[in-house]
Tab-separated table of C-alpha atoms in Angstrom:
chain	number	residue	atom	x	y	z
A	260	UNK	CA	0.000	0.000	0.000
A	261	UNK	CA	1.014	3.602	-1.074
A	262	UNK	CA	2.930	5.611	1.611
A	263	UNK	CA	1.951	9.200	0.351
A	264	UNK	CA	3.745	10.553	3.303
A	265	UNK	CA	6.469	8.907	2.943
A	266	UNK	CA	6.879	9.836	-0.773
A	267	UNK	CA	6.659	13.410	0.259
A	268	UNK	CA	9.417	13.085	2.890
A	269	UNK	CA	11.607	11.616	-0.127
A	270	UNK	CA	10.800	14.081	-2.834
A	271	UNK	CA	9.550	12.815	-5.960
A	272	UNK	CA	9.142	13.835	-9.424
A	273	UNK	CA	6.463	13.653	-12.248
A	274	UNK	CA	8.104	12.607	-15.384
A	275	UNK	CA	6.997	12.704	-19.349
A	276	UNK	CA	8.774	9.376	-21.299
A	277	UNK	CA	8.571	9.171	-25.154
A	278	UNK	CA	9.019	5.875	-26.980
A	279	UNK	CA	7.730	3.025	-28.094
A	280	UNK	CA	8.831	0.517	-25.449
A	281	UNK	CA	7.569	2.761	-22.647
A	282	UNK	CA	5.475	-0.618	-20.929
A	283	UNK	CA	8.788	-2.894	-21.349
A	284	UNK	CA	10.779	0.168	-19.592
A	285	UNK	CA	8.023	0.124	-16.460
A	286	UNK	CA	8.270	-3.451	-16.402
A	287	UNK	CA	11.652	-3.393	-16.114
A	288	UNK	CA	12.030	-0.751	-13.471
A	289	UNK	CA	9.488	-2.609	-11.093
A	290	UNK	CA	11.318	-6.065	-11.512
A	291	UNK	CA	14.092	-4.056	-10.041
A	292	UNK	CA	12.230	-2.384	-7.226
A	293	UNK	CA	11.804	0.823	-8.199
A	294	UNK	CA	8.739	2.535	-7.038
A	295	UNK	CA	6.380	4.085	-10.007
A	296	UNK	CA	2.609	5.000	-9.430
A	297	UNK	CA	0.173	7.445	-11.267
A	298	UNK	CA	1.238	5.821	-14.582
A	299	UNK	CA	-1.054	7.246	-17.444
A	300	UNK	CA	-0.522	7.512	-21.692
A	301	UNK	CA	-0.740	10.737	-22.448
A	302	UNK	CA	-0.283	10.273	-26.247
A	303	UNK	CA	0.571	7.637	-28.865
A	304	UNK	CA	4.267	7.160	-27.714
A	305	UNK	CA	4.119	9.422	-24.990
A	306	UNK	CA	3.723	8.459	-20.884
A	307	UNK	CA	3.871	10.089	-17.505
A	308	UNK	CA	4.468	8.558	-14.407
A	309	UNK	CA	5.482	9.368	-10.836
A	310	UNK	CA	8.633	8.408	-9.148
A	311	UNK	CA	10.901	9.206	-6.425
A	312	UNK	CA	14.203	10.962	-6.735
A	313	UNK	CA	16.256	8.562	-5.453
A	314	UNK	CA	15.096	5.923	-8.423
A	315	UNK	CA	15.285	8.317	-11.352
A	316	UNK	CA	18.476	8.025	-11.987
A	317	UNK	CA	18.296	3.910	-11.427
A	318	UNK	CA	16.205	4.522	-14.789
A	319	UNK	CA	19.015	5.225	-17.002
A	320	UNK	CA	20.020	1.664	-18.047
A	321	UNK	CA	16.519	0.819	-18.511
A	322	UNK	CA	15.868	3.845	-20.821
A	323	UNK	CA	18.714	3.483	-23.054
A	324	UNK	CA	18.071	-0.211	-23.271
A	325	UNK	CA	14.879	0.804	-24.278
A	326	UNK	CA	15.586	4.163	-26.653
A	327	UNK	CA	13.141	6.236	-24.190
A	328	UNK	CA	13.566	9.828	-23.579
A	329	UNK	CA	12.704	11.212	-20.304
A	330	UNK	CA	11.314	15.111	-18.961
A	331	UNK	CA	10.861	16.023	-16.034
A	332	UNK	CA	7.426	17.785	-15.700
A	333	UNK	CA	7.113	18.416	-12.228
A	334	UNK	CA	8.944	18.080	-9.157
A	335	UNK	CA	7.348	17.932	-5.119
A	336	UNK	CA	8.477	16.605	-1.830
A	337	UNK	CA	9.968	17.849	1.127
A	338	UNK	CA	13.379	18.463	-0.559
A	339	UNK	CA	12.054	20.932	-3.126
A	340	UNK	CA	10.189	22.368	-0.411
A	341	UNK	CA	13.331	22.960	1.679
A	342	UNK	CA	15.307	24.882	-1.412
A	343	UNK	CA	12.196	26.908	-1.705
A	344	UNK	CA	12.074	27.600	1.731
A	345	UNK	CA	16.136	28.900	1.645
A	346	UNK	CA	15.397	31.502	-0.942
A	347	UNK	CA	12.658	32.811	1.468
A	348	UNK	CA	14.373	32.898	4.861
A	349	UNK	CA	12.118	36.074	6.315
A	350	UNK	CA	8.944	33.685	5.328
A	351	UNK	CA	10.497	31.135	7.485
A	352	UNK	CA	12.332	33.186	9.963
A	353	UNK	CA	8.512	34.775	10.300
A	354	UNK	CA	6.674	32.012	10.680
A	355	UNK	CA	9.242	30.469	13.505
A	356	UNK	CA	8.362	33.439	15.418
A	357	UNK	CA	4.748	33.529	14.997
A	358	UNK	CA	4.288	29.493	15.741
A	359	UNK	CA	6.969	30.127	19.464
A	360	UNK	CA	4.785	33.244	19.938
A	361	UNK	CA	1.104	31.052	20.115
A	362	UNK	CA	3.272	28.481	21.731
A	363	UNK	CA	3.618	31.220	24.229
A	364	UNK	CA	0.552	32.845	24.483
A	365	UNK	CA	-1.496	29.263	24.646
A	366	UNK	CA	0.876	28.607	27.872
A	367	UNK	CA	-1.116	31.127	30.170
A	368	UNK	CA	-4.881	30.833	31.142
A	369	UNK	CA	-7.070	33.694	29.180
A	370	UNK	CA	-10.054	32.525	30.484
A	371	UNK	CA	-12.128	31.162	33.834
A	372	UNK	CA	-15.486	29.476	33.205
A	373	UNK	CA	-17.844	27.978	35.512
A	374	UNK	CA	-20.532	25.488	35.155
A	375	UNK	CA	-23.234	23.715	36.750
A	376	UNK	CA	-24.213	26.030	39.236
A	377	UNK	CA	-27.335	26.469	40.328
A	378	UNK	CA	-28.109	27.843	43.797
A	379	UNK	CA	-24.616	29.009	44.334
A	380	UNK	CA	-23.194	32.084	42.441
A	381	UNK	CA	-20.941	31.870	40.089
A	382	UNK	CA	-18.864	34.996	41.293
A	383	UNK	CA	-18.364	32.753	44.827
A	384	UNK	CA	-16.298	30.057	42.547
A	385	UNK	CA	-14.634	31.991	40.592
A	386	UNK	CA	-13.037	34.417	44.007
A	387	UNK	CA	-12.478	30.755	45.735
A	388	UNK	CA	-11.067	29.336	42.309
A	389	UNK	CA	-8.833	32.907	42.228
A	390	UNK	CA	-7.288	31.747	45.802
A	391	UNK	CA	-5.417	28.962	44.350
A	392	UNK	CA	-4.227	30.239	40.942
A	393	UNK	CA	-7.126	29.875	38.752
A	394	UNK	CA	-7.701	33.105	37.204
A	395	UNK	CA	-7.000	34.993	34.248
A	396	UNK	CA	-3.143	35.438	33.177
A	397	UNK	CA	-1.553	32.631	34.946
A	398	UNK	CA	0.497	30.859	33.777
A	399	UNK	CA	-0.892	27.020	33.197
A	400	UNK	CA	2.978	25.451	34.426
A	401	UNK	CA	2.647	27.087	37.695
A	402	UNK	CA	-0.975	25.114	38.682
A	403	UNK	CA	-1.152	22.095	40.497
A	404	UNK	CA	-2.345	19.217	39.870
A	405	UNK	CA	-5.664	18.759	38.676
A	406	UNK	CA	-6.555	16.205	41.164
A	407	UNK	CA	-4.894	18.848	43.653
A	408	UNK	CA	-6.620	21.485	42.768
A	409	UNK	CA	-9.948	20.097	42.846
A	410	UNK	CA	-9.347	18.555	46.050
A	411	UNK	CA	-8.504	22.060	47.224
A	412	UNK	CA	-11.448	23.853	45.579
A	413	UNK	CA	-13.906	21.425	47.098
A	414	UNK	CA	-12.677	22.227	50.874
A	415	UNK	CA	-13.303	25.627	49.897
A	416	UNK	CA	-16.835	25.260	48.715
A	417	UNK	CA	-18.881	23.861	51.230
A	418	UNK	CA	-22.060	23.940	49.536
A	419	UNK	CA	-20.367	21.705	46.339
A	420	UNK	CA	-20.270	17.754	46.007
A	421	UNK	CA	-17.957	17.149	43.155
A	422	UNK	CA	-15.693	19.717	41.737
A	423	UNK	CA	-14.081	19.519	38.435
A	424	UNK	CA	-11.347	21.590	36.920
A	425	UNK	CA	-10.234	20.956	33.244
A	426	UNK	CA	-7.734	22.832	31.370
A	427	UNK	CA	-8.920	23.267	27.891
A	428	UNK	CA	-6.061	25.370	25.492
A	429	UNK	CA	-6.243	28.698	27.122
A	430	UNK	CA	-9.363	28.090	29.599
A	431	UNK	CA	-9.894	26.832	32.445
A	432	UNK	CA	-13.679	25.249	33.226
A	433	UNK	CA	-14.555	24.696	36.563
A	434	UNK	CA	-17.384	22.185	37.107
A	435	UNK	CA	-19.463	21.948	39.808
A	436	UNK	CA	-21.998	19.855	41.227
A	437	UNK	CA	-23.926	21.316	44.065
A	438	UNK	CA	-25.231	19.201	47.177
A	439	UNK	CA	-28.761	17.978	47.130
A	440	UNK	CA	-30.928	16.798	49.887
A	441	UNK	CA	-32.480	13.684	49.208
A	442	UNK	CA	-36.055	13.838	48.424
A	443	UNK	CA	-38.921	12.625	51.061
A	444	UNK	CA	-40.623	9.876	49.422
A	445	UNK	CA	-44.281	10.601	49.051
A	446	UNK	CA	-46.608	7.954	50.136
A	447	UNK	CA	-48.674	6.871	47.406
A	448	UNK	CA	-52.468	7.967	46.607
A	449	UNK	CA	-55.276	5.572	46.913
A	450	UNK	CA	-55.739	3.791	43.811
A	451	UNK	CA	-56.984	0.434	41.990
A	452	UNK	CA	-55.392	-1.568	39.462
A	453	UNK	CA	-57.151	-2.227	36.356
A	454	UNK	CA	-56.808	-3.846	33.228
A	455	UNK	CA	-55.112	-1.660	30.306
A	456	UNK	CA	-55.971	-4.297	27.641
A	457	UNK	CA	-58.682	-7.161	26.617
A	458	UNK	CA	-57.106	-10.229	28.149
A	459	UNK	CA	-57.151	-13.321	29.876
A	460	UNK	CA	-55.960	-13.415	33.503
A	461	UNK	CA	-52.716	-16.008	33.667
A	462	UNK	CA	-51.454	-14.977	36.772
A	463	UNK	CA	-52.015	-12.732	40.003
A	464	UNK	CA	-50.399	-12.007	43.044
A	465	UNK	CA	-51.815	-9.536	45.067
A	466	UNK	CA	-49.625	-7.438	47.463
A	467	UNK	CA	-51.546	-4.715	49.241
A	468	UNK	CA	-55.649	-4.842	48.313
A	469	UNK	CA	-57.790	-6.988	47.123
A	470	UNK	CA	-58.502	-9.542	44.397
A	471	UNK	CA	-61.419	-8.561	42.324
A	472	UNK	CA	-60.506	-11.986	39.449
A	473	UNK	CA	-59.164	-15.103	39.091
A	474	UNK	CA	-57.230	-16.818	36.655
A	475	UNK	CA	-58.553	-18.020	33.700
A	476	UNK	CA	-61.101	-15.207	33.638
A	477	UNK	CA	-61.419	-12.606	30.528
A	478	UNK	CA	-61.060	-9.430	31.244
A	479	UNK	CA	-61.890	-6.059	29.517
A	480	UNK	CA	-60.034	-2.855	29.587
A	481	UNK	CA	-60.500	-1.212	32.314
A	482	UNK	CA	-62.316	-3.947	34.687
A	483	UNK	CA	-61.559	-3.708	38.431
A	484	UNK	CA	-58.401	-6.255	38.785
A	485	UNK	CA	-57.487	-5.515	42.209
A	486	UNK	CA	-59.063	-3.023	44.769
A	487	UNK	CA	-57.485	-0.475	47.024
A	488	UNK	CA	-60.710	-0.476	49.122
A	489	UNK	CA	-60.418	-3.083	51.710
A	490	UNK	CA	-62.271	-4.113	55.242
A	491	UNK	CA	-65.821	-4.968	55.576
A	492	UNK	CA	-69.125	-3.309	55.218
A	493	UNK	CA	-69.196	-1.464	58.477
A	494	UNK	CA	-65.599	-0.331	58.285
A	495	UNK	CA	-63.895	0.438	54.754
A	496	UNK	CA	-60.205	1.574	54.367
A	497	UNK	CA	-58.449	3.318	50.844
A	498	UNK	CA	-55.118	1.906	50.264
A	499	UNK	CA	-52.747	1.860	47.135
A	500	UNK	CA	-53.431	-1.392	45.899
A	501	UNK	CA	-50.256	-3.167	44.709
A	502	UNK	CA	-49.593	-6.714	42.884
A	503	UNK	CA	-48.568	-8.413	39.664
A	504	UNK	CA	-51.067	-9.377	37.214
A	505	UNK	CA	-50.076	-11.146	33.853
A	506	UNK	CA	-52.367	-11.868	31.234
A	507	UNK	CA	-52.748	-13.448	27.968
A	508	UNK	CA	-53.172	-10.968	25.358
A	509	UNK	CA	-53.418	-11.606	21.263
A	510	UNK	CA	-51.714	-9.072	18.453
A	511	UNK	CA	-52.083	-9.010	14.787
A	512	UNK	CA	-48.713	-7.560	13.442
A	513	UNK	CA	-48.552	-6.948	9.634
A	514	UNK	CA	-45.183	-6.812	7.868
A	515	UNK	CA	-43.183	-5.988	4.643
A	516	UNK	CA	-39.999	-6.804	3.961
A	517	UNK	CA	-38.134	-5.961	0.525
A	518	UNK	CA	-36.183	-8.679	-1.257
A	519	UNK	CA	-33.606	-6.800	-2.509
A	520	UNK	CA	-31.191	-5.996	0.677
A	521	UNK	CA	-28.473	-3.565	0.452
A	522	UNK	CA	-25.459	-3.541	2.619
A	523	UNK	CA	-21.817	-1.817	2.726
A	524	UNK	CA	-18.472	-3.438	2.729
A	525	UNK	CA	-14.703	-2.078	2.530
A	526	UNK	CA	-13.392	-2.277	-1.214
A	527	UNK	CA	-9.693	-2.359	0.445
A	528	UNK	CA	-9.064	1.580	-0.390
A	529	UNK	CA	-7.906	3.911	2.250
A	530	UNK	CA	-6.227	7.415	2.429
A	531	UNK	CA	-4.875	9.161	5.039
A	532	UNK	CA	-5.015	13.152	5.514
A	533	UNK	CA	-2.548	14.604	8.124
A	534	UNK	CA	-3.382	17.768	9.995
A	535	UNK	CA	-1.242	20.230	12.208
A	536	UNK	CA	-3.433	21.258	15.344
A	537	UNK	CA	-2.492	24.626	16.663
A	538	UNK	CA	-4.919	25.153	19.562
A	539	UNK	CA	-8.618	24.834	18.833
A	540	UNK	CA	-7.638	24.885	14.549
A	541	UNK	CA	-6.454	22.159	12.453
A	542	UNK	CA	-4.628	22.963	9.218
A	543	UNK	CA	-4.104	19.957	6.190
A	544	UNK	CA	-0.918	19.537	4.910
A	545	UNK	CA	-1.439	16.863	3.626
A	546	UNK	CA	-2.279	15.591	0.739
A	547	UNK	CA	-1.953	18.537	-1.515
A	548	UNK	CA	-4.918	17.323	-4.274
A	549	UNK	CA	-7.970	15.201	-2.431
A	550	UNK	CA	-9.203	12.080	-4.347
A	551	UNK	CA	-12.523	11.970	-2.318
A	552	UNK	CA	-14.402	8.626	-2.144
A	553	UNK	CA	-17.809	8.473	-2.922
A	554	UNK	CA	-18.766	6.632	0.243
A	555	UNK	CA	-16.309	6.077	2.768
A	556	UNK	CA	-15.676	5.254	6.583
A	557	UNK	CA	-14.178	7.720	8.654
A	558	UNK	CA	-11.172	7.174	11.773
A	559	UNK	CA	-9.138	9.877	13.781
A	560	UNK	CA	-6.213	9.791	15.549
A	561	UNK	CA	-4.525	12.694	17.332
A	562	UNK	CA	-0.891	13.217	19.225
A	563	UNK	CA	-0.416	15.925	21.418
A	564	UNK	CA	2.531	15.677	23.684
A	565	UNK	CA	1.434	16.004	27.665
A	566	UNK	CA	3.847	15.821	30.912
A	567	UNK	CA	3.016	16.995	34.380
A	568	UNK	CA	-0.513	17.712	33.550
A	569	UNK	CA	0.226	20.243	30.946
A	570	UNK	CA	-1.140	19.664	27.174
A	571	UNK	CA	1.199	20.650	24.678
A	572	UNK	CA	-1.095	23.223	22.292
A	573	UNK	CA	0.603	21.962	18.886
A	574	UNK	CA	0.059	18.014	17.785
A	575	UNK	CA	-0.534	16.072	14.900
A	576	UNK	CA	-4.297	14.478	13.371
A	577	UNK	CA	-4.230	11.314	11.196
A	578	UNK	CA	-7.648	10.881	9.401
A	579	UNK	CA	-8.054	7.746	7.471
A	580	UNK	CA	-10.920	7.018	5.278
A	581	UNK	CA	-11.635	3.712	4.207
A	582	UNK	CA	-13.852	3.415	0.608
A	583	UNK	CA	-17.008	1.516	0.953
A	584	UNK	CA	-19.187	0.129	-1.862
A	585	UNK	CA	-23.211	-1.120	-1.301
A	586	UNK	CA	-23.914	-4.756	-2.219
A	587	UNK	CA	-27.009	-5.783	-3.091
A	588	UNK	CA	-28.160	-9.018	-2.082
A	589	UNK	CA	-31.301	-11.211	-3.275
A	590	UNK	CA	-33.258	-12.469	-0.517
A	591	UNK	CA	-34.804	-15.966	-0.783
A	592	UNK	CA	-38.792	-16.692	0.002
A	593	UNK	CA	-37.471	-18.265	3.434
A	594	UNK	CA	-35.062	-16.191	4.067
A	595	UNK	CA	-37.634	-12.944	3.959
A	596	UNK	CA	-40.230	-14.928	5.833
A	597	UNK	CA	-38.003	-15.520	8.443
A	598	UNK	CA	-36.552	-11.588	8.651
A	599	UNK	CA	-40.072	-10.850	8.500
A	600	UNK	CA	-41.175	-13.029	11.391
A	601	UNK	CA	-38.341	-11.940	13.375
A	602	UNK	CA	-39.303	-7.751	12.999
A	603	UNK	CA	-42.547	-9.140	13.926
A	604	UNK	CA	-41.817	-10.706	17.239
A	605	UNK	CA	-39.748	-6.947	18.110
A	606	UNK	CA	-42.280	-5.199	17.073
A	607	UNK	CA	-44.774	-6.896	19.263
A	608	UNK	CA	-42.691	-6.723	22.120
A	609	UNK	CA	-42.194	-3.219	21.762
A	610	UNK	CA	-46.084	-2.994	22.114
A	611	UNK	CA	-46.198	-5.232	24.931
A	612	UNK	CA	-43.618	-3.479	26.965
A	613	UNK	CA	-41.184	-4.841	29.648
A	614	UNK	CA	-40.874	-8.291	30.651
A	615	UNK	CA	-43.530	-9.230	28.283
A	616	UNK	CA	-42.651	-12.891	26.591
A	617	UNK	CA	-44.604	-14.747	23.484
A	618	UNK	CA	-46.253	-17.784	24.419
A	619	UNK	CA	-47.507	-18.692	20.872
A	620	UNK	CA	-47.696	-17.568	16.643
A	621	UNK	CA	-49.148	-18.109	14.050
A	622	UNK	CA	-49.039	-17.115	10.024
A	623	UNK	CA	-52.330	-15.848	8.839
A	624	UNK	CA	-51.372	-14.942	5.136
A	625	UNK	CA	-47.921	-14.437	3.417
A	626	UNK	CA	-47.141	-13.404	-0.571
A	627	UNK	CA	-44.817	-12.085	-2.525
A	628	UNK	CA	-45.844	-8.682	-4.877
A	629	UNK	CA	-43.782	-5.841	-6.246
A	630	UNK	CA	-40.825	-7.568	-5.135
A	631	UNK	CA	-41.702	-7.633	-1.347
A	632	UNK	CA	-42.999	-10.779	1.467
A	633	UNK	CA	-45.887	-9.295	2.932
A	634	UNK	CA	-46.148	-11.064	6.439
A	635	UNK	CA	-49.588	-11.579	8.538
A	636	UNK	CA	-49.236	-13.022	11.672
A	637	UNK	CA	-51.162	-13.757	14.666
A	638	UNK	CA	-48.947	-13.766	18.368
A	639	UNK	CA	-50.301	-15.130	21.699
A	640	UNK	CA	-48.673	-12.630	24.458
A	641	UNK	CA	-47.889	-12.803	27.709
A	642	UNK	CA	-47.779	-9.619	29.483
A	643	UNK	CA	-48.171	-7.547	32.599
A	644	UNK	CA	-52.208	-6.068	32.355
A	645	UNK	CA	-51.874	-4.280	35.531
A	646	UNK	CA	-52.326	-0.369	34.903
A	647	UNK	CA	-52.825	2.310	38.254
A	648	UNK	CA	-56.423	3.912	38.475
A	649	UNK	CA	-56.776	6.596	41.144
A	650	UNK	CA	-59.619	6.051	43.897
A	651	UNK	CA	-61.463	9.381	44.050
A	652	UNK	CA	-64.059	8.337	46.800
A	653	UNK	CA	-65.253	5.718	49.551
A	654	UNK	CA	-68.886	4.484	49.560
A	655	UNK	CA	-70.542	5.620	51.891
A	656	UNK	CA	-70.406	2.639	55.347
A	657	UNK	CA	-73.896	1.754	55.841
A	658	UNK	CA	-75.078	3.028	59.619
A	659	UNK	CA	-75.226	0.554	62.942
A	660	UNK	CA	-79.011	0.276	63.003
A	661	UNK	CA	-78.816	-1.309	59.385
A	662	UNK	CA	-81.057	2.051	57.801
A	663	UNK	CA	-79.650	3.564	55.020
């Protein structure tokens, strides 16, 4: 695989060969190990080619052997670049300066910003913050440890729980997470539990109230399962009525799939683009010309030297992209039955809810039009039925002497 960093650290030139016997030349040269890419025919007997200084003049033998005449067209490559650079030293000379003075000025903290408060004021972390270094114009060698310094910050705030300080470039963000008195739980309301859906009861357990069905019995939505009222007739008490109750309930789940799938793989092509970070910016230098993919996957990679808790502002970014291609792929009548089945069965669940398991299926109708499965199905459910229902009164107790 093409090293098109490397190739620019080596210097490399485009070349123009005329002759007849330009292929038997090329063939030659790579027997020999000589390193030639971007080969094109530019006219009847004329071809171009890439190739690094260091082999162009392994070429001779080859081209005489051959009667081919060679031109340089172009030349690139950090050795080029250098002898450019010489015959602008106050470029260079200018740029040195201006890349030590950001070096400098990204070594001092511009900026103090605090977050996450909400009761507290911001002013109080920023004085407390102040007392230990953190503040505008310091310079970032001369802070502590960040583990220190929170430490440190968090003695000095009382009224925090967690204290964060990050160095970001030139800012510093203090984070802060403010203490928080556990809520009182609230004792529940008076309430029944009744049945959100059509169903037959499989199972309950009662835990507070009091059983209003029994298993086996079909249920509508919204019939009493169990009651928060409980006692007897002379003396009646409202409680939040608690339990489990699982029922069988039946879904009719319709489904399309298509035939024709499409998925993505890697063709085996990748290119890398290197950046210079200075501070928050990143600036490409390389490659020079872009030969973007038409679909590709995307991975980064940075490098930016640290010690003693201080981040160096200047690194390096590697971004590779790796070309992808779709692939279409011709589903078989069983094989889109079964996908179909299975975005059934999720799809029911997803309707059921939580803990809710299928007991039984069946197929109603399946075809195959306008190159889709159509899917009917029928699913036995089991399920939790159970759904909270507020009590809003008592009946009234009926009086001692039995009159209304």
């Amino acid at each position: 695989m093409r090293n098109g960093l490397q190739e620019w650290m080596d210097g490399y030139i485009t070349i123009t060969v005329r002759g007849k016997r330009f292929e038997r030349m090329l063939n030659m040269a790579v027997r020999e190990g000589i390193r030639i890419w971007n080969i094109r025919r530019v006219g009847q007997e004329v071809g171009r080619c890439d190739i690094l200084i260091r082999d162009y003049f392994r070429l001779r033998p080859f081209l005489k052997e051959t009667g081919c005449r060679p031109h340089v067209e172009r030349r690139g490559g950090l050795p080029f670049w250098l002898v450019r650079l010489r015959r602008r030293a106050g470029l260079v000379i200018g740029a040195s300066l201006f890349l030590v003075g950001l070096y400098m000025l990204s070594s001092f903290v511009w900026e103090v910003e605090v977050r996450g408060v909400k009761q507290m004021r911001p002013e109080a972390v920023s004085m407390a913050a102040a007392q230990l270094g953190i503040k505008e114009g310091v310079w970032k060698a001369k802070l502590k440890e960040s583990h220190v310094l929170q430490r440190e910050l968090l003695n000095l705030l009382p009224e925090a729980s967690r204290v964060i300080v990050d160095i970001q470039g030139t800012k510093a963000i203090i984070q802060v997470v403010e203490k928080e008195e556990p809520e009182k739980p609230v004792p529940p309301s008076p309430r029944h539990l009744v049945a959100k859906k059509r169903a037959v009861v499989h199972t309950i357990l009662p835990e507070a109230g009091r059983s209003m069905v029994k298993i086996n019995q079909f249920v509508e939505k919204g019939q009493l399962l169990i009651s928060g009222i409980i006692g007897n007739e002379a003396r009646q008490k409202a409680v939040a009525a608690r339990g489990t109750v699982k029922g069988e309930v039946w879904y009719v789940s319709n489904i399309s799939i298509p035939l024709t799938q499409v998925h993505y793989r890697l063709t085996g092509e990748r290119q890398q683009k290197q950046y210079l970070l200075v501070g928050p910016y990143a600036v490409q230098v390389w490659p020079f010309k872009e030969q973007p993919f038409a679909q590709a996957e995307s991975a980064e990679e940075r490098f930016q030297p640290s010690y003693a808790g201080f981040t160096s502002p200047i690194g390096w970014k590697t971004v590779t992209q790796a070309e992808v291609q779709p692939v279409r792929r011709e589903l078989s009548m069983d094989e889109a039955l079964a996908a179909a089945k299975q975005a059934a069965r999720e799809d029911v669940l997803r309707q059921a809810g939580k803990d809710a398991v299928i007991q039984d299926e069946k197929v109603l109708h399946a075809k195959r039009e306008n190159g889709k499965v159509y899917l009917s199905i029928h699913f036995s459910v089991l399920e939790d039925i159970a759904v909270e229902q507020p009590i809003l009164g008592l009946p009234p107790a009926p009086n001692a002497n039995g009159n209304p």
